[in-house]
Amino acid sequence: MREGCSVAENFCCFDSSYTLSVFLHLQGASAEAAALQISDQLQLQSLPIRQYLETTVVTLLVNGLTHLVKTRPDDPVEFLAAYLLKNNPKKKT
């Protein structure tokens, strides 16, 4: 590393072909991940209704309803909504 230069400036000092290959590799990984995500979304959207629900929410919903029946809260809708949000397997962190 050069003295007094930022990390970004030092990165640019490397061989330009190496820098370009790293950049393209990172871009390729991002594009591949995006393509896989779009593919998954399209597959879900093409499922029949029953299969879509079974794939996406039935297990979580049944578990939530089971907890709801055991607990019998004053506000069952609020309880179930909180349970679903808390236990969402696709929750973004």
Short mmCIF file of N, CA, C and O in Angstrom, two decimals:
data_model
loop_
_atom_site.label_atom_id
_atom_site.label_comp_id
_atom_site.label_asym_id
_atom_site.label_seq_id
_atom_site.Cartn_x
_atom_site.Cartn_y
_atom_site.Cartn_z
N MET A 1 0.84 -1.19 0.00
CA MET A 1 0.00 0.00 0.00
C MET A 1 0.88 1.24 0.00
O MET A 1 1.92 1.28 0.65
N ARG A 2 0.39 2.26 -0.68
CA ARG A 2 1.13 3.52 -0.70
C ARG A 2 0.78 4.31 0.54
O ARG A 2 -0.35 4.30 1.01
N GLU A 3 1.76 5.02 1.07
CA GLU A 3 1.57 5.85 2.25
C GLU A 3 0.61 6.99 1.94
O GLU A 3 0.67 7.60 0.88
N GLY A 4 -0.32 7.25 2.86
CA GLY A 4 -1.21 8.38 2.74
C GLY A 4 -2.35 8.21 1.74
O GLY A 4 -3.06 9.15 1.46
N CYS A 5 -2.50 7.02 1.17
CA CYS A 5 -3.57 6.78 0.20
C CYS A 5 -4.69 5.99 0.85
O CYS A 5 -4.47 5.18 1.74
N SER A 6 -5.89 6.23 0.38
CA SER A 6 -7.04 5.48 0.89
C SER A 6 -7.01 4.07 0.32
O SER A 6 -6.28 3.76 -0.62
N VAL A 7 -7.82 3.20 0.90
CA VAL A 7 -7.91 1.83 0.41
C VAL A 7 -8.36 1.82 -1.05
O VAL A 7 -7.84 1.08 -1.87
N ALA A 8 -9.33 2.67 -1.38
CA ALA A 8 -9.83 2.73 -2.76
C ALA A 8 -8.73 3.15 -3.72
O ALA A 8 -8.58 2.60 -4.81
N GLU A 9 -7.92 4.13 -3.32
CA GLU A 9 -6.83 4.59 -4.19
C GLU A 9 -5.80 3.48 -4.36
O GLU A 9 -5.29 3.27 -5.46
N ASN A 10 -5.49 2.76 -3.30
CA ASN A 10 -4.53 1.67 -3.41
C ASN A 10 -5.09 0.54 -4.26
O ASN A 10 -4.36 -0.10 -5.00
N PHE A 11 -6.37 0.29 -4.18
CA PHE A 11 -6.99 -0.75 -4.99
C PHE A 11 -6.81 -0.43 -6.47
O PHE A 11 -6.52 -1.30 -7.27
N CYS A 12 -6.96 0.82 -6.82
CA CYS A 12 -6.83 1.25 -8.21
C CYS A 12 -5.39 1.17 -8.71
O CYS A 12 -5.15 1.15 -9.91
N CYS A 13 -4.43 1.10 -7.81
CA CYS A 13 -3.02 1.03 -8.21
C CYS A 13 -2.61 -0.37 -8.65
O CYS A 13 -1.57 -0.55 -9.24
N PHE A 14 -3.42 -1.38 -8.36
CA PHE A 14 -3.10 -2.73 -8.79
C PHE A 14 -3.20 -2.81 -10.31
O PHE A 14 -3.75 -1.93 -10.97
N ASP A 15 -2.72 -3.88 -10.84
CA ASP A 15 -2.81 -4.14 -12.27
C ASP A 15 -4.27 -3.98 -12.71
O ASP A 15 -5.17 -4.57 -12.12
N SER A 16 -4.51 -3.20 -13.73
CA SER A 16 -5.88 -2.90 -14.14
C SER A 16 -6.63 -4.15 -14.59
O SER A 16 -7.83 -4.26 -14.40
N SER A 17 -5.95 -5.11 -15.19
CA SER A 17 -6.65 -6.32 -15.63
C SER A 17 -7.10 -7.13 -14.42
O SER A 17 -8.17 -7.74 -14.43
N TYR A 18 -6.29 -7.13 -13.35
CA TYR A 18 -6.69 -7.83 -12.12
C TYR A 18 -7.89 -7.13 -11.50
O TYR A 18 -8.86 -7.77 -11.11
N THR A 19 -7.85 -5.82 -11.42
CA THR A 19 -8.96 -5.05 -10.87
C THR A 19 -10.23 -5.30 -11.66
O THR A 19 -11.30 -5.53 -11.09
N LEU A 20 -10.13 -5.31 -12.96
CA LEU A 20 -11.28 -5.56 -13.82
C LEU A 20 -11.82 -6.97 -13.61
O LEU A 20 -13.03 -7.18 -13.51
N SER A 21 -10.94 -7.96 -13.49
CA SER A 21 -11.42 -9.33 -13.31
C SER A 21 -12.11 -9.49 -11.96
O SER A 21 -13.12 -10.20 -11.86
N VAL A 22 -11.61 -8.83 -10.91
CA VAL A 22 -12.27 -8.88 -9.61
C VAL A 22 -13.64 -8.23 -9.71
O VAL A 22 -14.64 -8.77 -9.23
N PHE A 23 -13.70 -7.08 -10.36
CA PHE A 23 -14.97 -6.37 -10.53
C PHE A 23 -15.98 -7.24 -11.28
O PHE A 23 -17.13 -7.39 -10.87
N LEU A 24 -15.56 -7.85 -12.38
CA LEU A 24 -16.46 -8.68 -13.18
C LEU A 24 -16.90 -9.92 -12.41
O LEU A 24 -18.05 -10.35 -12.51
N HIS A 25 -16.00 -10.47 -11.61
CA HIS A 25 -16.35 -11.63 -10.79
C HIS A 25 -17.44 -11.26 -9.79
O HIS A 25 -18.41 -11.98 -9.62
N LEU A 26 -17.28 -10.11 -9.13
CA LEU A 26 -18.28 -9.67 -8.17
C LEU A 26 -19.61 -9.37 -8.86
O LEU A 26 -20.67 -9.71 -8.35
N GLN A 27 -19.54 -8.75 -10.01
CA GLN A 27 -20.76 -8.46 -10.77
C GLN A 27 -21.44 -9.75 -11.21
O GLN A 27 -22.66 -9.87 -11.16
N GLY A 28 -20.65 -10.74 -11.64
CA GLY A 28 -21.20 -12.02 -12.07
C GLY A 28 -21.89 -12.74 -10.93
O GLY A 28 -22.96 -13.33 -11.11
N ALA A 29 -21.30 -12.70 -9.74
CA ALA A 29 -21.91 -13.34 -8.58
C ALA A 29 -23.23 -12.67 -8.25
O ALA A 29 -24.22 -13.34 -7.95
N SER A 30 -23.27 -11.34 -8.33
CA SER A 30 -24.52 -10.62 -8.05
C SER A 30 -25.57 -10.94 -9.09
O SER A 30 -26.74 -11.14 -8.77
N ALA A 31 -25.19 -10.99 -10.34
CA ALA A 31 -26.13 -11.29 -11.42
C ALA A 31 -26.66 -12.71 -11.29
O ALA A 31 -27.85 -12.96 -11.50
N GLU A 32 -25.79 -13.63 -10.93
CA GLU A 32 -26.22 -15.02 -10.77
C GLU A 32 -27.22 -15.15 -9.62
O GLU A 32 -28.24 -15.83 -9.75
N ALA A 33 -26.94 -14.49 -8.51
CA ALA A 33 -27.85 -14.53 -7.36
C ALA A 33 -29.20 -13.91 -7.74
O ALA A 33 -30.25 -14.44 -7.39
N ALA A 34 -29.18 -12.81 -8.47
CA ALA A 34 -30.43 -12.17 -8.90
C ALA A 34 -31.21 -13.07 -9.85
O ALA A 34 -32.43 -13.19 -9.74
N ALA A 35 -30.50 -13.74 -10.75
CA ALA A 35 -31.17 -14.63 -11.69
C ALA A 35 -31.81 -15.81 -10.96
O ALA A 35 -32.93 -16.21 -11.30
N LEU A 36 -31.13 -16.35 -9.97
CA LEU A 36 -31.70 -17.45 -9.19
C LEU A 36 -32.94 -17.00 -8.42
O LEU A 36 -33.93 -17.72 -8.33
N GLN A 37 -32.88 -15.81 -7.87
CA GLN A 37 -34.03 -15.28 -7.12
C GLN A 37 -35.23 -15.08 -8.05
O GLN A 37 -36.35 -15.43 -7.72
N ILE A 38 -35.00 -14.54 -9.22
CA ILE A 38 -36.08 -14.34 -10.19
C ILE A 38 -36.64 -15.69 -10.63
O ILE A 38 -37.86 -15.86 -10.73
N SER A 39 -35.77 -16.65 -10.86
CA SER A 39 -36.22 -17.99 -11.25
C SER A 39 -37.11 -18.61 -10.18
O SER A 39 -38.16 -19.19 -10.48
N ASP A 40 -36.72 -18.48 -8.91
CA ASP A 40 -37.52 -19.00 -7.79
C ASP A 40 -38.88 -18.31 -7.75
O ASP A 40 -39.91 -18.96 -7.53
N GLN A 41 -38.90 -17.00 -7.94
CA GLN A 41 -40.16 -16.25 -7.91
C GLN A 41 -41.08 -16.70 -9.04
O GLN A 41 -42.29 -16.86 -8.84
N LEU A 42 -40.53 -16.91 -10.22
CA LEU A 42 -41.34 -17.34 -11.35
C LEU A 42 -41.90 -18.74 -11.12
O LEU A 42 -43.05 -19.02 -11.46
N GLN A 43 -41.10 -19.61 -10.52
CA GLN A 43 -41.58 -20.96 -10.22
C GLN A 43 -42.73 -20.91 -9.22
O GLN A 43 -43.72 -21.62 -9.38
N LEU A 44 -42.61 -20.08 -8.19
CA LEU A 44 -43.69 -19.95 -7.22
C LEU A 44 -44.95 -19.40 -7.86
O LEU A 44 -46.06 -19.85 -7.58
N GLN A 45 -44.79 -18.42 -8.72
CA GLN A 45 -45.95 -17.79 -9.35
C GLN A 45 -46.67 -18.73 -10.31
O GLN A 45 -47.85 -18.56 -10.57
N SER A 46 -45.97 -19.72 -10.82
CA SER A 46 -46.59 -20.63 -11.78
C SER A 46 -47.26 -21.83 -11.11
O SER A 46 -47.93 -22.60 -11.79
N LEU A 47 -47.11 -21.98 -9.79
CA LEU A 47 -47.73 -23.10 -9.09
C LEU A 47 -49.24 -22.93 -9.00
O LEU A 47 -49.74 -21.81 -8.90
N PRO A 48 -49.99 -24.05 -8.98
CA PRO A 48 -51.42 -23.96 -8.69
C PRO A 48 -51.62 -23.40 -7.29
O PRO A 48 -50.73 -23.50 -6.43
N ILE A 49 -52.79 -22.82 -7.02
CA ILE A 49 -53.04 -22.13 -5.76
C ILE A 49 -52.74 -22.99 -4.54
O ILE A 49 -52.02 -22.57 -3.63
N ARG A 50 -53.27 -24.20 -4.50
CA ARG A 50 -53.08 -25.07 -3.34
C ARG A 50 -51.60 -25.36 -3.10
O ARG A 50 -51.10 -25.29 -2.00
N GLN A 51 -50.88 -25.69 -4.16
CA GLN A 51 -49.45 -26.00 -4.04
C GLN A 51 -48.67 -24.76 -3.61
O GLN A 51 -47.73 -24.86 -2.81
N TYR A 52 -49.04 -23.60 -4.13
CA TYR A 52 -48.38 -22.35 -3.73
C TYR A 52 -48.54 -22.12 -2.22
O TYR A 52 -47.58 -21.83 -1.51
N LEU A 53 -49.77 -22.27 -1.73
CA LEU A 53 -50.02 -22.06 -0.30
C LEU A 53 -49.28 -23.09 0.56
O LEU A 53 -48.71 -22.75 1.59
N GLU A 54 -49.30 -24.35 0.13
CA GLU A 54 -48.60 -25.38 0.88
C GLU A 54 -47.09 -25.12 0.91
O GLU A 54 -46.43 -25.35 1.92
N THR A 55 -46.58 -24.62 -0.16
CA THR A 55 -45.14 -24.34 -0.26
C THR A 55 -44.73 -23.13 0.57
O THR A 55 -43.66 -23.10 1.14
N THR A 56 -45.60 -22.14 0.66
CA THR A 56 -45.18 -20.87 1.24
C THR A 56 -45.67 -20.60 2.66
O THR A 56 -44.93 -20.03 3.46
N VAL A 57 -46.92 -20.96 3.00
CA VAL A 57 -47.44 -20.49 4.28
C VAL A 57 -48.13 -21.54 5.17
O VAL A 57 -48.29 -21.29 6.36
N VAL A 58 -48.54 -22.66 4.62
CA VAL A 58 -49.37 -23.58 5.41
C VAL A 58 -48.68 -24.05 6.69
O VAL A 58 -49.27 -24.00 7.77
N THR A 59 -47.45 -24.48 6.61
CA THR A 59 -46.76 -24.98 7.81
C THR A 59 -46.66 -23.91 8.88
O THR A 59 -46.99 -24.16 10.05
N LEU A 60 -46.24 -22.73 8.50
CA LEU A 60 -46.12 -21.63 9.45
C LEU A 60 -47.48 -21.24 10.02
O LEU A 60 -47.62 -21.02 11.23
N LEU A 61 -48.48 -21.20 9.18
CA LEU A 61 -49.83 -20.83 9.62
C LEU A 61 -50.41 -21.86 10.59
O LEU A 61 -50.98 -21.50 11.62
N VAL A 62 -50.24 -23.14 10.30
CA VAL A 62 -50.73 -24.19 11.20
C VAL A 62 -50.01 -24.11 12.55
O VAL A 62 -50.65 -24.23 13.61
N ASN A 63 -48.71 -23.90 12.52
CA ASN A 63 -47.96 -23.75 13.78
C ASN A 63 -48.46 -22.55 14.57
O ASN A 63 -48.63 -22.62 15.79
N GLY A 64 -48.71 -21.44 13.87
CA GLY A 64 -49.23 -20.24 14.54
C GLY A 64 -50.61 -20.47 15.13
O GLY A 64 -50.89 -20.06 16.26
N LEU A 65 -51.48 -21.15 14.39
CA LEU A 65 -52.82 -21.44 14.89
C LEU A 65 -52.77 -22.39 16.08
O LEU A 65 -53.55 -22.26 17.02
N THR A 66 -51.84 -23.34 16.06
CA THR A 66 -51.66 -24.26 17.19
C THR A 66 -51.28 -23.49 18.44
O THR A 66 -51.85 -23.71 19.52
N HIS A 67 -50.32 -22.57 18.31
CA HIS A 67 -49.93 -21.73 19.46
C HIS A 67 -51.08 -20.84 19.92
O HIS A 67 -51.27 -20.63 21.11
N LEU A 68 -51.84 -20.35 18.96
CA LEU A 68 -52.97 -19.48 19.29
C LEU A 68 -54.01 -20.24 20.13
O LEU A 68 -54.49 -19.73 21.14
N VAL A 69 -54.32 -21.47 19.74
CA VAL A 69 -55.31 -22.26 20.47
C VAL A 69 -54.82 -22.60 21.87
O VAL A 69 -55.60 -22.58 22.83
N LYS A 70 -53.53 -22.90 22.00
CA LYS A 70 -52.98 -23.23 23.32
C LYS A 70 -52.97 -22.01 24.23
O LYS A 70 -53.23 -22.11 25.42
N THR A 71 -52.66 -20.85 23.66
CA THR A 71 -52.52 -19.62 24.45
C THR A 71 -53.85 -18.93 24.70
O THR A 71 -54.06 -18.36 25.78
N ARG A 72 -54.73 -18.94 23.72
CA ARG A 72 -56.04 -18.25 23.77
C ARG A 72 -55.92 -16.80 24.24
O ARG A 72 -56.47 -16.39 25.26
N PRO A 73 -55.19 -16.00 23.47
CA PRO A 73 -55.00 -14.59 23.85
C PRO A 73 -56.28 -13.78 23.69
O PRO A 73 -57.21 -14.19 23.00
N ASP A 74 -56.31 -12.62 24.33
CA ASP A 74 -57.46 -11.71 24.21
C ASP A 74 -57.64 -11.21 22.78
O ASP A 74 -58.75 -11.01 22.32
N ASP A 75 -56.52 -10.98 22.09
CA ASP A 75 -56.58 -10.49 20.71
C ASP A 75 -55.92 -11.54 19.80
O ASP A 75 -54.72 -11.47 19.52
N PRO A 76 -56.68 -12.52 19.33
CA PRO A 76 -56.09 -13.60 18.55
C PRO A 76 -55.50 -13.15 17.20
O PRO A 76 -54.49 -13.71 16.77
N VAL A 77 -56.07 -12.15 16.59
CA VAL A 77 -55.54 -11.67 15.31
C VAL A 77 -54.16 -11.04 15.51
O VAL A 77 -53.22 -11.31 14.77
N GLU A 78 -54.05 -10.20 16.54
CA GLU A 78 -52.75 -9.58 16.85
C GLU A 78 -51.72 -10.65 17.21
O GLU A 78 -50.57 -10.59 16.78
N PHE A 79 -52.14 -11.63 18.00
CA PHE A 79 -51.24 -12.72 18.40
C PHE A 79 -50.74 -13.48 17.18
O PHE A 79 -49.54 -13.72 17.03
N LEU A 80 -51.66 -13.85 16.28
CA LEU A 80 -51.27 -14.61 15.09
C LEU A 80 -50.37 -13.78 14.17
O LEU A 80 -49.38 -14.29 13.64
N ALA A 81 -50.70 -12.52 14.00
CA ALA A 81 -49.88 -11.65 13.16
C ALA A 81 -48.46 -11.55 13.71
O ALA A 81 -47.48 -11.68 12.97
N ALA A 82 -48.34 -11.37 15.02
CA ALA A 82 -47.01 -11.28 15.64
C ALA A 82 -46.26 -12.60 15.49
O ALA A 82 -45.05 -12.61 15.21
N TYR A 83 -46.96 -13.71 15.66
CA TYR A 83 -46.33 -15.02 15.52
C TYR A 83 -45.79 -15.21 14.11
O TYR A 83 -44.66 -15.66 13.91
N LEU A 84 -46.61 -14.90 13.13
CA LEU A 84 -46.20 -15.07 11.73
C LEU A 84 -44.99 -14.20 11.39
O LEU A 84 -44.05 -14.65 10.72
N LEU A 85 -45.00 -12.97 11.84
CA LEU A 85 -43.88 -12.07 11.56
C LEU A 85 -42.61 -12.54 12.28
O LEU A 85 -41.52 -12.53 11.71
N LYS A 86 -42.75 -12.98 13.52
CA LYS A 86 -41.59 -13.41 14.30
C LYS A 86 -40.97 -14.69 13.74
O LYS A 86 -39.75 -14.86 13.75
N ASN A 87 -41.79 -15.60 13.23
CA ASN A 87 -41.31 -16.91 12.79
C ASN A 87 -41.22 -17.07 11.28
O ASN A 87 -41.04 -18.18 10.79
N ASN A 88 -41.31 -15.98 10.56
CA ASN A 88 -41.22 -16.01 9.10
C ASN A 88 -39.86 -16.57 8.67
O ASN A 88 -38.83 -15.96 8.96
N PRO A 89 -39.83 -17.71 7.98
CA PRO A 89 -38.54 -18.27 7.56
C PRO A 89 -37.83 -17.43 6.51
O PRO A 89 -36.62 -17.57 6.33
N LYS A 90 -38.52 -16.55 5.84
CA LYS A 90 -37.90 -15.69 4.84
C LYS A 90 -37.67 -14.27 5.35
O LYS A 90 -37.46 -13.35 4.57
N LYS A 91 -37.69 -14.14 6.67
CA LYS A 91 -37.49 -12.82 7.28
C LYS A 91 -36.13 -12.28 6.88
O LYS A 91 -35.12 -12.97 6.96
N LYS A 92 -36.12 -11.04 6.48
CA LYS A 92 -34.87 -10.37 6.13
C LYS A 92 -34.26 -9.80 7.39
O LYS A 92 -34.92 -9.12 8.16
N THR A 93 -33.00 -10.10 7.60
CA THR A 93 -32.33 -9.64 8.82
C THR A 93 -31.65 -8.31 8.63
O THR A 93 -31.43 -7.82 7.59
#
